[in-house]
Coordinates of C-alpha atoms in Angstrom, one line a residue:
Chain A
M847 CA -18.0 -22.7 43.2
F848 CA -20.2 -20.9 40.5
S849 CA -23.5 -19.6 40.1
V850 CA -26.0 -19.8 37.2
D851 CA -28.8 -17.2 37.0
G852 CA -28.3 -16.1 40.8
L853 CA -28.4 -20.0 42.0
S854 CA -25.2 -21.7 43.4
W855 CA -24.3 -25.2 44.5
N856 CA -21.7 -26.4 47.0
I857 CA -20.3 -29.1 44.7
P858 CA -16.9 -30.2 43.7
C859 CA -15.9 -29.2 40.2
S860 CA -12.8 -28.3 38.1
I861 CA -13.0 -25.0 36.2
E862 CA -10.8 -24.2 33.3
R863 CA -10.7 -20.8 31.8
T864 CA -9.6 -19.8 28.3
A865 CA -9.4 -16.0 27.3
E866 CA -10.4 -15.9 23.7
V867 CA -8.6 -12.8 22.1
T868 CA -10.9 -12.7 19.2
P869 CA -9.7 -11.3 15.7
S870 CA -12.0 -10.1 13.1
E871 CA -12.1 -11.4 9.7
I872 CA -10.3 -8.4 8.3
S873 CA -6.9 -9.5 9.8
G874 CA -4.4 -10.5 7.4
M875 CA -0.6 -10.3 6.3
L876 CA 0.5 -6.6 5.1
L877 CA 2.8 -5.7 2.5
D878 CA 5.5 -4.8 5.2
K879 CA 5.5 -8.5 6.1
T880 CA 3.9 -7.6 9.6
Y881 CA 0.6 -9.4 10.4
F882 CA -2.4 -6.9 11.2
N883 CA -4.3 -8.5 14.1
D884 CA -7.5 -6.8 14.1
V885 CA -8.7 -7.8 17.6
I886 CA -12.4 -7.1 18.3
A887 CA -12.2 -8.1 22.1
T888 CA -11.2 -10.7 24.6
Y889 CA -14.2 -13.1 25.5
M890 CA -13.9 -15.3 28.4
R891 CA -14.5 -19.2 28.0
Y892 CA -15.2 -21.3 31.2
S893 CA -15.2 -25.1 30.8
V894 CA -16.6 -26.7 34.1
S895 CA -16.6 -30.3 34.8
I896 CA -18.6 -31.3 37.6
A897 CA -18.0 -34.3 40.0
V898 CA -21.1 -34.7 42.1
P899 CA -21.2 -37.2 45.1
F900 CA -23.7 -39.7 44.9
G901 CA -25.9 -38.3 47.5
S902 CA -26.7 -35.0 45.9
M903 CA -28.6 -36.0 42.7
N904 CA -31.2 -33.4 43.3
D905 CA -28.5 -30.7 43.0
Y906 CA -27.3 -32.6 40.0
V907 CA -30.7 -32.7 38.2
A908 CA -31.3 -29.1 39.0
I909 CA -28.0 -28.1 37.6
Y910 CA -28.6 -30.2 34.4
E911 CA -32.0 -28.8 33.7
K912 CA -30.8 -25.2 34.4
L913 CA -28.0 -25.6 31.9
T914 CA -30.0 -27.0 29.2
E915 CA -32.8 -24.6 29.1
P916 CA -33.3 -23.3 25.5
V917 CA -32.3 -19.6 26.3
E918 CA -30.1 -17.1 24.5
G919 CA -27.7 -17.2 27.7
H920 CA -27.3 -17.3 31.3
T921 CA -25.7 -15.0 33.9
F922 CA -22.9 -16.9 35.3
T923 CA -20.3 -16.0 38.1
F924 CA -17.0 -17.7 38.1
P925 CA -13.6 -17.3 40.0
Y926 CA -11.3 -14.8 38.1
N927 CA -8.0 -14.2 39.7
E928 CA -8.5 -12.9 43.4
E929 CA -12.2 -12.2 42.8
T930 CA -15.0 -13.3 40.8
I931 CA -16.3 -12.3 37.3
T932 CA -20.2 -12.1 36.1
V933 CA -20.5 -13.0 32.5
T934 CA -23.7 -13.5 30.5
G935 CA -22.8 -16.3 28.3
R936 CA -23.9 -19.0 26.1
V937 CA -23.7 -22.7 26.8
E938 CA -23.4 -24.5 23.5
S939 CA -23.8 -28.1 24.9
V940 CA -24.0 -30.0 28.2
T941 CA -22.6 -33.7 28.4
D942 CA -22.5 -36.4 31.0
A943 CA -22.5 -40.1 31.2
L944 CA -24.7 -42.7 32.7
F945 CA -22.8 -45.3 34.8
L946 CA -24.2 -48.6 35.2
P947 CA -22.2 -50.5 38.0
S948 CA -21.9 -54.3 38.0
G949 CA -23.7 -54.7 41.3
G950 CA -26.9 -53.1 39.6
G951 CA -28.2 -49.7 39.4
Q952 CA -27.6 -46.4 37.5
H953 CA -26.7 -43.0 37.7
W954 CA -25.8 -40.0 35.7
R955 CA -22.4 -38.5 36.4
G956 CA -19.8 -36.0 35.2
I957 CA -21.4 -33.1 33.6
K958 CA -19.2 -31.0 31.4
F959 CA -20.1 -27.9 29.9
S960 CA -18.6 -25.0 28.4
V961 CA -19.6 -21.2 28.6
L962 CA -18.7 -18.5 26.1
A963 CA -19.2 -15.0 27.2
N964 CA -21.6 -12.9 24.8
A965 CA -19.9 -9.6 25.9
P966 CA -16.2 -8.9 26.2
T967 CA -14.4 -8.6 29.4
K968 CA -11.7 -6.5 27.8
T969 CA -12.0 -4.2 25.0
L970 CA -10.4 -1.1 23.6
T971 CA -12.4 1.4 21.7
L972 CA -11.6 2.1 18.0
Q973 CA -9.8 5.8 18.9
Q974 CA -7.5 3.8 21.5
V975 CA -6.5 1.3 19.0
I976 CA -5.7 4.1 16.3
T977 CA -3.9 6.5 18.8
R978 CA -2.2 3.7 21.1
G979 CA 1.5 4.5 21.1
R980 CA 3.2 4.7 24.6
Q981 CA 1.9 3.0 27.8
P982 CA 2.0 4.8 30.9
M983 CA 4.4 3.7 33.7
P984 CA 1.8 2.2 36.4
G985 CA 1.4 3.4 39.7
V986 CA 4.0 6.3 40.3
A987 CA 3.0 9.7 41.2
N988 CA 5.2 12.9 40.9
V989 CA 8.2 11.4 39.0
T990 CA 11.1 13.5 39.1
E991 CA 14.6 13.5 37.1
G992 CA 17.6 11.8 39.0
T993 CA 15.1 9.6 41.2
S994 CA 15.2 5.9 41.4
Y995 CA 12.3 3.6 42.0
T996 CA 12.1 -0.1 43.2
Y997 CA 9.3 -2.2 42.3
T998 CA 7.8 -3.9 45.4
E999 CA 4.4 -5.5 46.2
N1000 CA 3.2 -2.0 46.8
G1001 CA 4.0 -0.8 43.4
W1002 CA 7.0 1.4 42.4
E1003 CA 8.5 3.1 45.3
E1004 CA 11.3 5.6 45.6
S1005 CA 14.6 3.9 46.7
T1006 CA 18.5 4.6 46.2
Y1007 CA 20.0 4.1 42.9
T1008 CA 22.4 0.8 43.2
D1009 CA 24.1 0.5 39.6
G1010 CA 26.3 2.6 37.9
D1011 CA 29.3 0.8 37.3
N1012 CA 27.4 -2.5 35.9
I1013 CA 26.6 -0.8 32.7
S1014 CA 27.8 -3.1 29.9
W1015 CA 28.0 -2.2 26.2
Chain B
M844 CA -20.1 1.0 13.4
K845 CA -23.4 2.5 14.3
I846 CA -26.4 4.1 12.5
T847 CA -28.3 7.0 13.7
I848 CA -31.8 7.8 12.4
G849 CA -33.5 10.9 13.9
N850 CA -32.6 10.7 17.6
T851 CA -32.1 7.0 17.8
T852 CA -28.6 5.5 17.5
Y853 CA -28.6 1.7 16.5
T854 CA -25.3 0.0 17.7
K855 CA -26.4 -3.5 17.1
I856 CA -25.5 -3.7 13.3
K857 CA -24.9 -7.0 11.3
N858 CA -24.1 -7.5 7.3
L859 CA -23.2 -3.9 6.7
S860 CA -22.2 -3.5 3.1
F861 CA -20.7 -0.2 1.9
A862 CA -19.0 0.3 -1.5
P863 CA -18.8 4.0 -2.5
E864 CA -17.6 4.9 -6.0
S865 CA -16.8 8.0 -8.0
D866 CA -16.8 8.2 -11.9
L867 CA -13.8 10.3 -12.4
T868 CA -14.5 10.7 -16.2
G869 CA -17.8 12.4 -15.4
S870 CA -19.7 10.0 -17.6
T871 CA -21.9 9.0 -14.9
V872 CA -23.0 10.1 -11.5
P873 CA -23.3 6.8 -9.6
I874 CA -25.8 6.7 -6.6
E875 CA -24.0 5.0 -3.7
E876 CA -25.9 3.0 -1.3
Y877 CA -25.1 1.1 2.0
Q878 CA -27.2 -1.7 3.5
A879 CA -27.2 -3.3 7.0
D880 CA -29.3 -5.3 9.2
I881 CA -30.2 -3.7 12.4
I882 CA -31.3 -5.7 15.6
T883 CA -34.3 -3.8 16.9
T884 CA -37.9 -4.0 17.4
D885 CA -38.5 -0.4 16.2
S886 CA -40.0 0.1 12.9
I887 CA -37.9 2.1 10.6
S888 CA -39.5 4.1 8.0
T889 CA -38.3 5.1 4.6
G890 CA -38.0 8.7 3.6
Q891 CA -35.3 9.9 6.2
Y892 CA -31.8 10.2 6.7
A893 CA -29.8 7.4 8.2
E894 CA -26.2 8.5 9.3
L895 CA -23.1 5.8 9.5
Y896 CA -20.8 6.4 12.0
D897 CA -17.6 4.3 13.1
D898 CA -16.9 3.8 16.9
A899 CA -14.6 6.8 16.8
D900 CA -17.5 8.9 15.8
T901 CA -16.4 9.7 12.2
L902 CA -19.3 10.2 9.7
W903 CA -19.2 7.5 6.9
A904 CA -22.3 8.5 4.9
K905 CA -25.5 10.6 5.4
Y906 CA -27.8 8.8 2.8
W907 CA -31.6 8.4 2.5
V908 CA -33.4 5.2 3.7
I909 CA -35.1 4.3 0.4
D910 CA -36.2 0.6 1.8
S911 CA -36.6 -1.0 4.9
Y912 CA -38.3 -4.2 5.9
R913 CA -38.3 -6.6 8.7
V914 CA -36.3 -9.9 8.4
D915 CA -37.4 -11.4 11.5
A916 CA -38.8 -10.4 15.0
N917 CA -35.6 -8.8 16.0
T918 CA -34.0 -7.5 12.7
M919 CA -34.8 -4.7 10.3
R920 CA -32.8 -4.4 7.1
V921 CA -32.3 -1.0 5.8
I922 CA -31.2 0.1 2.5
C923 CA -29.9 3.6 2.2
Q924 CA -28.7 5.6 -0.9
S925 CA -27.1 9.0 -1.4
V926 CA -29.2 12.2 -1.8
L927 CA -28.5 11.8 -5.7
V928 CA -31.5 9.3 -5.6
L929 CA -33.8 12.1 -5.0
L930 CA -32.1 14.2 -8.0
D931 CA -33.4 11.3 -9.8
R932 CA -36.8 12.1 -9.1
V933 CA -36.9 15.8 -10.2
T934 CA -37.2 16.9 -13.7
L935 CA -35.8 20.0 -15.1
Q936 CA -37.0 21.9 -18.1
G937 CA -35.0 22.2 -21.3
D938 CA -33.2 25.7 -21.6
M939 CA -30.3 27.4 -23.2
F940 CA -27.5 28.7 -21.1
T941 CA -25.0 31.3 -21.8
G942 CA -22.0 31.8 -19.6
V943 CA -23.6 30.7 -16.6
T944 CA -21.3 29.5 -13.6
V945 CA -21.0 26.0 -12.5
Q946 CA -22.1 27.3 -9.3
T947 CA -25.3 28.8 -10.5
M948 CA -26.1 25.7 -12.6
I949 CA -25.5 23.4 -9.3
D950 CA -27.6 25.6 -7.4
S951 CA -30.6 25.1 -9.6
I952 CA -29.9 21.4 -9.9
F953 CA -30.2 21.0 -6.3
G954 CA -32.9 23.5 -6.1
T955 CA -35.5 22.4 -3.4
V956 CA -34.1 19.1 -3.0
T957 CA -31.4 19.9 -0.4
S958 CA -28.6 22.4 0.5
A959 CA -26.1 20.0 1.7
Y960 CA -23.8 20.2 -1.1
T961 CA -20.4 21.9 -1.7
V962 CA -18.9 22.9 -5.1
E963 CA -14.9 23.2 -5.1
S964 CA -14.0 26.7 -6.0
S965 CA -12.0 26.0 -9.1
I966 CA -15.0 24.1 -10.6
A967 CA -17.6 26.6 -9.3
S968 CA -16.1 29.6 -11.4
Q969 CA -16.0 27.8 -14.8
T970 CA -18.9 28.8 -17.1
I971 CA -21.3 26.9 -19.0
T972 CA -22.6 27.8 -22.5
G973 CA -24.7 25.2 -24.4
W974 CA -28.2 23.5 -24.3
C975 CA -29.8 21.0 -21.8
P976 CA -32.7 19.2 -22.8
K977 CA -35.6 18.4 -20.6
Q978 CA -33.9 15.8 -18.1
T979 CA -33.6 14.7 -14.7
A980 CA -31.7 16.7 -12.3
R981 CA -29.0 13.8 -11.9
E982 CA -28.4 13.7 -15.6
R983 CA -28.1 17.5 -15.6
L984 CA -25.6 17.1 -12.9
Q985 CA -23.7 14.6 -14.9
W986 CA -23.6 16.8 -18.1
V987 CA -22.1 19.6 -15.7
C988 CA -19.5 17.5 -14.1
F989 CA -18.4 16.2 -17.6
V990 CA -17.7 19.6 -19.2
A991 CA -16.2 21.0 -15.9
G992 CA -13.9 17.8 -15.4
A993 CA -15.3 17.4 -12.0
Y994 CA -16.6 14.4 -10.0
V995 CA -19.3 13.8 -7.4
R996 CA -18.3 12.4 -3.9
T997 CA -20.5 11.5 -1.1
A998 CA -18.8 9.2 1.0
F999 CA -17.4 10.2 4.5
S1000 CA -19.2 13.6 4.2
G1001 CA -22.5 15.1 5.4
N1002 CA -22.7 16.7 2.0
V1003 CA -22.5 15.9 -1.7
E1004 CA -19.3 17.3 -2.7
I1005 CA -18.4 18.2 -6.3
K1006 CA -14.7 18.3 -6.7
A1007 CA -11.9 18.6 -9.2
V1008 CA -9.8 15.8 -9.8
G1009 CA -6.8 16.4 -7.5
S1010 CA -3.3 16.9 -8.1
T1011 CA -1.5 15.9 -4.9
A1012 CA -1.2 12.4 -4.0
T1013 CA -1.6 10.9 -0.4
L1014 CA 0.6 8.1 0.5
I1015 CA -1.1 4.7 1.3
P1016 CA 1.7 3.5 3.9
M1017 CA 2.8 -0.1 3.3
S1018 CA 2.0 -0.8 6.8
Q1019 CA -1.9 -0.3 5.7
T1020 CA -1.6 -2.3 2.7
F1021 CA -2.3 -6.1 2.6
W1022 CA -0.1 -8.8 0.8
K1023 CA -0.7 -8.5 -2.2
P1024 CA -1.9 -5.9 -4.7
E1025 CA -2.7 -6.8 -8.2
L1026 CA -2.0 -4.9 -11.4
E1027 CA -4.9 -5.0 -14.4
Y1028 CA -4.4 -4.2 -17.9
G1029 CA -7.3 -3.0 -20.1
D1030 CA -7.7 -2.8 -23.8
K1031 CA -5.7 0.1 -25.5
V1032 CA -8.0 3.1 -26.5
T1033 CA -6.8 4.3 -29.7
A1034 CA -8.8 7.7 -29.9
V1035 CA -11.2 10.0 -27.9
E1036 CA -14.0 11.6 -30.1
I1037 CA -16.4 14.3 -28.8
T1038 CA -18.9 16.3 -30.6
A1039 CA -19.1 19.7 -29.9
F1040 CA -22.3 22.0 -30.5
S1041 CA -23.0 25.5 -31.6
F1042 CA -26.4 27.1 -31.4
V1043 CA -27.9 30.0 -33.5
Q1044 CA -31.1 31.5 -32.7
A1045 CA -33.1 31.4 -35.8
T1046 CA -36.1 29.8 -37.5
P1047 CA -35.3 26.2 -38.3
Q1048 CA -35.3 24.9 -41.9
P1049 CA -37.1 21.5 -42.4
T1050 CA -33.7 19.6 -42.7
D1051 CA -32.2 21.5 -39.4
E1052 CA -31.5 20.0 -36.0
Y1053 CA -33.0 22.3 -33.6
V1054 CA -33.8 22.7 -29.9
T1055 CA -36.5 24.8 -28.3
N1056 CA -37.6 25.8 -25.0
G1057 CA -40.9 26.7 -26.2
M1058 CA -40.2 30.3 -26.5
E1059 CA -36.9 30.4 -28.4
W1060 CA -35.8 28.1 -31.5
Y1061 CA -32.0 27.2 -31.9
V1062 CA -30.4 25.6 -35.0
V1063 CA -28.0 23.1 -33.9
T1064 CA -24.4 22.5 -35.6
R1065 CA -22.4 19.5 -34.8
Q1066 CA -18.5 19.1 -35.2
A1067 CA -16.6 16.0 -34.1
F1068 CA -13.2 16.7 -32.4
R1069 CA -10.7 13.9 -32.2
L1070 CA -7.6 13.4 -30.0
D1071 CA -5.4 10.3 -30.8
N1072 CA -3.6 8.3 -28.3
P1073 CA 0.0 9.1 -28.7
N1074 CA 1.1 5.4 -27.5
A1075 CA -1.2 3.8 -30.3
T1076 CA 0.1 2.4 -33.4
S1077 CA -1.5 1.6 -36.7
A1078 CA -1.3 -2.2 -35.4
D1079 CA -3.5 -1.6 -32.6
P1080 CA -7.2 -2.3 -33.3
E1081 CA -9.4 0.6 -33.7
N1082 CA -11.0 1.4 -30.2
V1083 CA -12.5 4.8 -30.0
V1084 CA -14.5 6.2 -27.1
K1085 CA -17.2 8.6 -28.5
V1086 CA -19.2 11.2 -26.6
T1087 CA -21.9 12.6 -29.0
D1088 CA -24.6 13.8 -27.2
C1089 CA -23.6 16.3 -24.5
M1090 CA -24.7 19.5 -25.7
L1091 CA -22.8 21.6 -23.0
V1092 CA -19.7 20.6 -25.0
N1093 CA -18.7 23.6 -27.5
S1094 CA -15.7 24.6 -29.2
N1095 CA -14.1 26.6 -26.3
N1096 CA -14.2 23.6 -24.0
V1097 CA -13.9 20.6 -26.0
G1098 CA -10.2 20.7 -26.0
A1099 CA -10.1 20.6 -22.0
V1100 CA -13.0 18.0 -22.0
M1101 CA -10.7 15.7 -24.2
T1102 CA -7.5 16.2 -22.6
H1103 CA -9.4 15.4 -19.2
L1104 CA -10.8 12.1 -20.8
S1105 CA -7.6 11.0 -22.3
K1106 CA -6.2 10.8 -18.9
W1107 CA -8.5 8.0 -18.0
F1108 CA -8.7 6.3 -21.4
F1109 CA -5.3 6.5 -22.6
N1110 CA -3.8 5.0 -19.4
R1111 CA -5.3 1.4 -19.1
V1112 CA -3.4 0.2 -16.2
D1113 CA -5.2 -0.3 -13.0
M1114 CA -4.5 -1.8 -9.6
R1115 CA -6.6 -3.3 -7.0
A1116 CA -5.4 -3.5 -3.6
D1117 CA -6.6 -4.3 0.0
I1118 CA -6.1 -1.6 2.6
I1119 CA -6.8 -0.7 6.2
N1120 CA -9.0 2.2 5.6
N1121 CA -10.7 3.9 8.6
A1122 CA -12.4 6.6 6.5
E1123 CA -9.0 7.8 5.4
F1124 CA -9.0 7.2 1.7
A1125 CA -11.9 7.8 -0.4
P1126 CA -13.2 7.5 -4.0
G1127 CA -11.8 10.0 -6.4
Q1128 CA -8.8 10.7 -4.4
K1129 CA -5.2 10.9 -6.1
V1130 CA -2.8 8.4 -4.1
T1131 CA 0.5 6.8 -4.0
A1132 CA 0.4 3.3 -3.2
Y1133 CA 2.7 0.1 -3.1
A1134 CA 2.4 -2.4 -5.9
D1135 CA 5.0 -4.5 -4.1
P1136 CA 7.4 -3.7 -1.4
E1137 CA 9.9 -2.2 -3.9
T1138 CA 7.5 -0.5 -6.4
T1139 CA 5.6 2.7 -5.8
V1140 CA 2.8 3.8 -8.1
T1141 CA 0.3 6.7 -8.4
G1142 CA -3.2 6.7 -9.6
F1143 CA -6.7 7.4 -8.5
I1144 CA -9.2 5.7 -6.5
D1145 CA -12.6 5.1 -8.2
T1146 CA -14.2 2.4 -6.2
A1147 CA -13.8 1.3 -2.5
T1148 CA -15.5 -1.8 -0.9
F1149 CA -15.5 -2.2 2.6
T1150 CA -15.6 -5.0 5.0
F1151 CA -15.6 -4.3 9.1
G1152 CA -14.0 -5.7 11.9
L1153 CA -12.8 -3.4 14.8
Q1154 CA -11.1 -1.4 12.4
A1155 CA -12.1 -1.1 8.5
R1156 CA -10.7 -2.8 5.4
S1157 CA -11.4 -2.0 1.9
T1158 CA -10.8 -3.3 -1.4
I1159 CA -9.9 -0.3 -3.8
H1160 CA -9.7 0.1 -7.4
I1161 CA -6.8 2.4 -8.6
K1162 CA -7.1 4.0 -12.1
A1163 CA -4.8 5.5 -14.5
V1164 CA -1.8 3.8 -12.6
E1165 CA 1.7 5.1 -13.3
V1166 CA 4.9 3.7 -11.8
V1167 CA 6.9 6.2 -9.9
D1168 CA 10.6 5.7 -8.6
S1169 CA 10.9 4.8 -5.1
A1170 CA 13.9 5.0 -2.9
G1171 CA 15.2 3.5 0.6
L1172 CA 15.3 5.8 3.7
I1173 CA 17.3 4.5 6.6
I1174 CA 17.0 6.1 10.1
N1175 CA 19.7 5.1 12.6
Y1176 CA 19.1 5.7 16.2
M1177 CA 22.3 6.6 18.0
Y1178 CA 23.2 7.0 21.7
G1179 CA 26.5 8.8 21.3
Q1180 CA 28.7 6.4 19.2
T1181 CA 26.4 3.3 20.0
Q1182 CA 23.5 2.4 17.8
V1183 CA 20.5 1.4 19.8
G1184 CA 17.9 0.8 16.8
M1185 CA 17.0 1.4 13.2
D1186 CA 14.1 1.5 10.9
R1187 CA 14.0 1.2 7.0
Y1188 CA 11.2 2.6 4.7
T1189 CA 10.5 2.7 1.0
F1190 CA 9.1 6.0 -0.2
P1191 CA 8.3 7.4 -3.7
V1192 CA 10.9 9.8 -4.9
G1193 CA 9.8 13.5 -3.9
Y1194 CA 7.5 12.2 -1.1
L1195 CA 7.6 14.4 2.0
Y1196 CA 8.2 12.2 5.0
N1197 CA 7.5 13.3 8.5
I1198 CA 8.1 10.4 11.1
E1199 CA 7.5 10.4 14.7
N1200 CA 10.8 9.2 16.3
P1201 CA 10.1 6.2 18.8
Y1202 CA 11.2 5.4 22.2
V1203 CA 13.8 2.7 21.9
D1204 CA 13.7 -0.1 24.4
F1205 CA 17.3 -1.9 24.6
T1206 CA 18.6 -4.6 26.9
A1207 CA 22.2 -5.2 27.6
G1208 CA 23.0 -8.2 29.9
S1209 CA 20.9 -7.5 33.0
N1210 CA 20.5 -3.9 32.3
R1211 CA 17.3 -2.6 30.5
Y1212 CA 17.5 0.9 28.9
V1213 CA 14.7 3.0 27.4
F1214 CA 15.9 5.6 25.2
R1215 CA 14.3 8.9 24.5
P1216 CA 14.7 10.8 21.2
L1217 CA 16.2 14.2 21.4
T1218 CA 14.0 15.4 18.3
D1219 CA 10.7 14.5 18.0
Y1220 CA 10.3 13.9 14.1
T1221 CA 12.6 13.1 11.0
S1222 CA 11.4 15.0 8.2
G1223 CA 12.7 15.6 4.7
T1224 CA 12.0 15.0 1.0
M1225 CA 12.8 11.7 -0.3
P1226 CA 15.5 11.9 -3.1
T1227 CA 16.4 9.2 -5.8
G1228 CA 18.9 6.8 -4.1
T1229 CA 19.1 5.5 -0.7
K1230 CA 19.2 8.5 1.9
T1231 CA 20.4 7.7 5.6
E1232 CA 19.1 9.9 8.6
T1233 CA 20.5 9.9 12.2
V1234 CA 18.5 10.6 15.3
N1235 CA 20.1 11.1 18.6
Y1236 CA 19.0 9.7 21.9
D1237 CA 19.4 10.0 25.5
V1238 CA 18.8 7.6 28.3
A1239 CA 15.4 8.0 29.9
L1240 CA 15.1 5.1 32.1
H1241 CA 17.6 2.6 33.3
Q1242 CA 16.4 -0.7 34.8
Y1243 CA 18.7 -3.0 36.8
G1244 CA 17.2 -5.8 38.7
D1245 CA 14.3 -4.3 40.6
T1246 CA 15.4 -0.8 40.6
L1247 CA 14.5 1.8 38.0
H1248 CA 16.5 5.0 37.7
I1249 CA 14.9 8.1 36.1
V1250 CA 17.8 9.5 34.1
S1251 CA 16.2 12.2 32.0
V1252 CA 12.6 12.9 31.3
Y1253 CA 10.9 14.9 28.6
D1254 CA 9.9 18.3 30.4
A1255 CA 6.3 18.5 29.6
D1256 CA 5.3 15.3 31.2
Q1257 CA 6.9 15.9 34.5
S1258 CA 4.0 18.0 35.8
E1259 CA 1.7 15.1 35.0
G1260 CA 3.3 12.8 37.2
T1261 CA 3.7 10.1 35.2
V1262 CA 6.7 9.0 32.9
T1263 CA 5.5 7.6 29.6
I1264 CA 7.8 4.8 28.0
A1265 CA 7.2 3.0 24.8

C-alpha cells in the first residue's frame, strides 16, 4: 500500500526499498591508507512493482497517468519499518507491458517505477561529523558504578551481574 | 555552504568555486573571488557584501558582489571579489614619505573605502621612507607590503588581514591528506637584484631623474643591489629576478627585502597536495605536510582551490618546500600487563604532539570489554628516532551475553546519567 500526492489505491504490489548512503565527489583515498567517505546524507529509493487484477483498469490508468506527470516530484507515502515514511521524490521512468493473449484482446500490466527521494531521510550536520566521537549508550538513565544492566525488549534494565569467572585473556 | 546577502541567507547553492591565494613575495596583491549559482527568484544587485559560510557557520569570505545575472528562471549567478577590488577604483596622489609607520600608510590606503582591515603588529610598527607616485590604492598597498615583508589575506576572515610571513608551522595530518602529493621543481634563480632609491630635495638639472608632488621637487638616485644564490654555480644559466621600480626601497631596507625575496626565489621546490580543509588552512600559512607516509616537509601555502561536499577539500600549492626529518611514534594501550591496543604515527622531528587517548573496544571469546584511558591525552615533543609511549587503561564496561556490567566510570559523566562508550 502506498500513496502518491494524497491518493492511494488498494492494489497488490511489491515494494523494494534501497537506502542510498550518498557520498560526495570529494571522497577519496587518504595518505594514511584509509578511505575518506564524505557522506552527504542517506536518501531512500523505493522500487514498486504493481500487479493489478484485470478488473480494476480504471485504477491502473489513474496510477499510470499520475506517475507520468512531468513534475519535479510527487509526495509519496511508503511503509518504513513498523510505520510509514513520507518522501518527496522524483520518478525517473515508469515501465509496463502490453499483453496480447492468444484468445484476443489486450491489456497493459505490470507497472514498475522507482522513486528517489529529493530530501534526505537521515543527515548529520557538519559540526556533528567533525566532532563525532563517542556514541552514547542508548536508553540508560542514572548509571552508577558497580551496576549491571541487561538488554531486553524494553531497552537496558538493571539486573544482577553473572560473569566473573568467565573472563579469558 | 550558504551565502548571506543583507538579511537573506541563501542555502540552495550550486557550482561554488573558491580559490583564494596570497602572494608571499609581496610582488602582487591578488584580488580573490568566489562564484556561485544561487537557486532563487530574488534579484541580487551588485555593490553589496555577500558572506560565504559553511554549514558549521564558519565565515569563509566576506566579498563584494561585482557581477550578478540571471541564468534561468530559478537561478542567479553571483561573482564576488574581495574588498581589494574597491581599492583598485581609488587613485592616491603622489607623495614623499619619511619615517611614516606602515599602520599610517595602510590607514590612508584604505581611507574611506572600508575600516575592515587589520595589520599585524610586527608589520604595523615598521617605517616607510621613499616616494610613491600617483597610483591606485591597491598598487600602493602592494608597494608597502613589498618593503615590509608582508602579505594580504582575505580568506576565512571578515577583514582584510595584512600579515607577516609566519615562522611557526601547523601540521596538516596524514589523515587529512589525500593520496598522493606531488613535488614540483622550478628553474633555478641565480640572483635577486633590487634597485634602492634615495631622494634629495633640490632643483633638478636637465639630465636628472626627478619626482614631484607639485610643491616640492626631489632628485632621484638609483643604486642596484644584488644577492647571489649561494646554491648556484657558474654552470647554471643566468636567471636573475629584478625589481627596479619600487621607490619605497632604500639603502636601509634593501637588505631585508632581498633576504625576504631570496626565501621564495632561491628555493624552487614546490608541492601540490589535496587535503580535507574545513577553513583550517589558508594561503600564506606556514605548514608541515606529508609528501608521502614517510616524508615530512615544511613550506608556505600560496593557493588553495576548493571543492565542496559535506566537508571541503582543497588542492593546495606549497612554496619553498624543505624536507624535515620525521620519526615514528608508537603508543601502546595497556591494561596491567596485557596489551589492549596500539596506534602508530609519523611526525616531524620537533613536533609537539597532543593526542587524545581513545576508548578501546576489545573482545575476548564471548566477553566484550570497553577500556577507558586513565589519562586523557598523550603529549610530548617528537625526538629523532622512534619513540614509544604507554597509556594505562582500566575496564569501563564488561559485556557477557545480554548482561552489561559497569565496572568503572569517568566521574564527570555520572551525573548526566549516560555512559559514553566508543
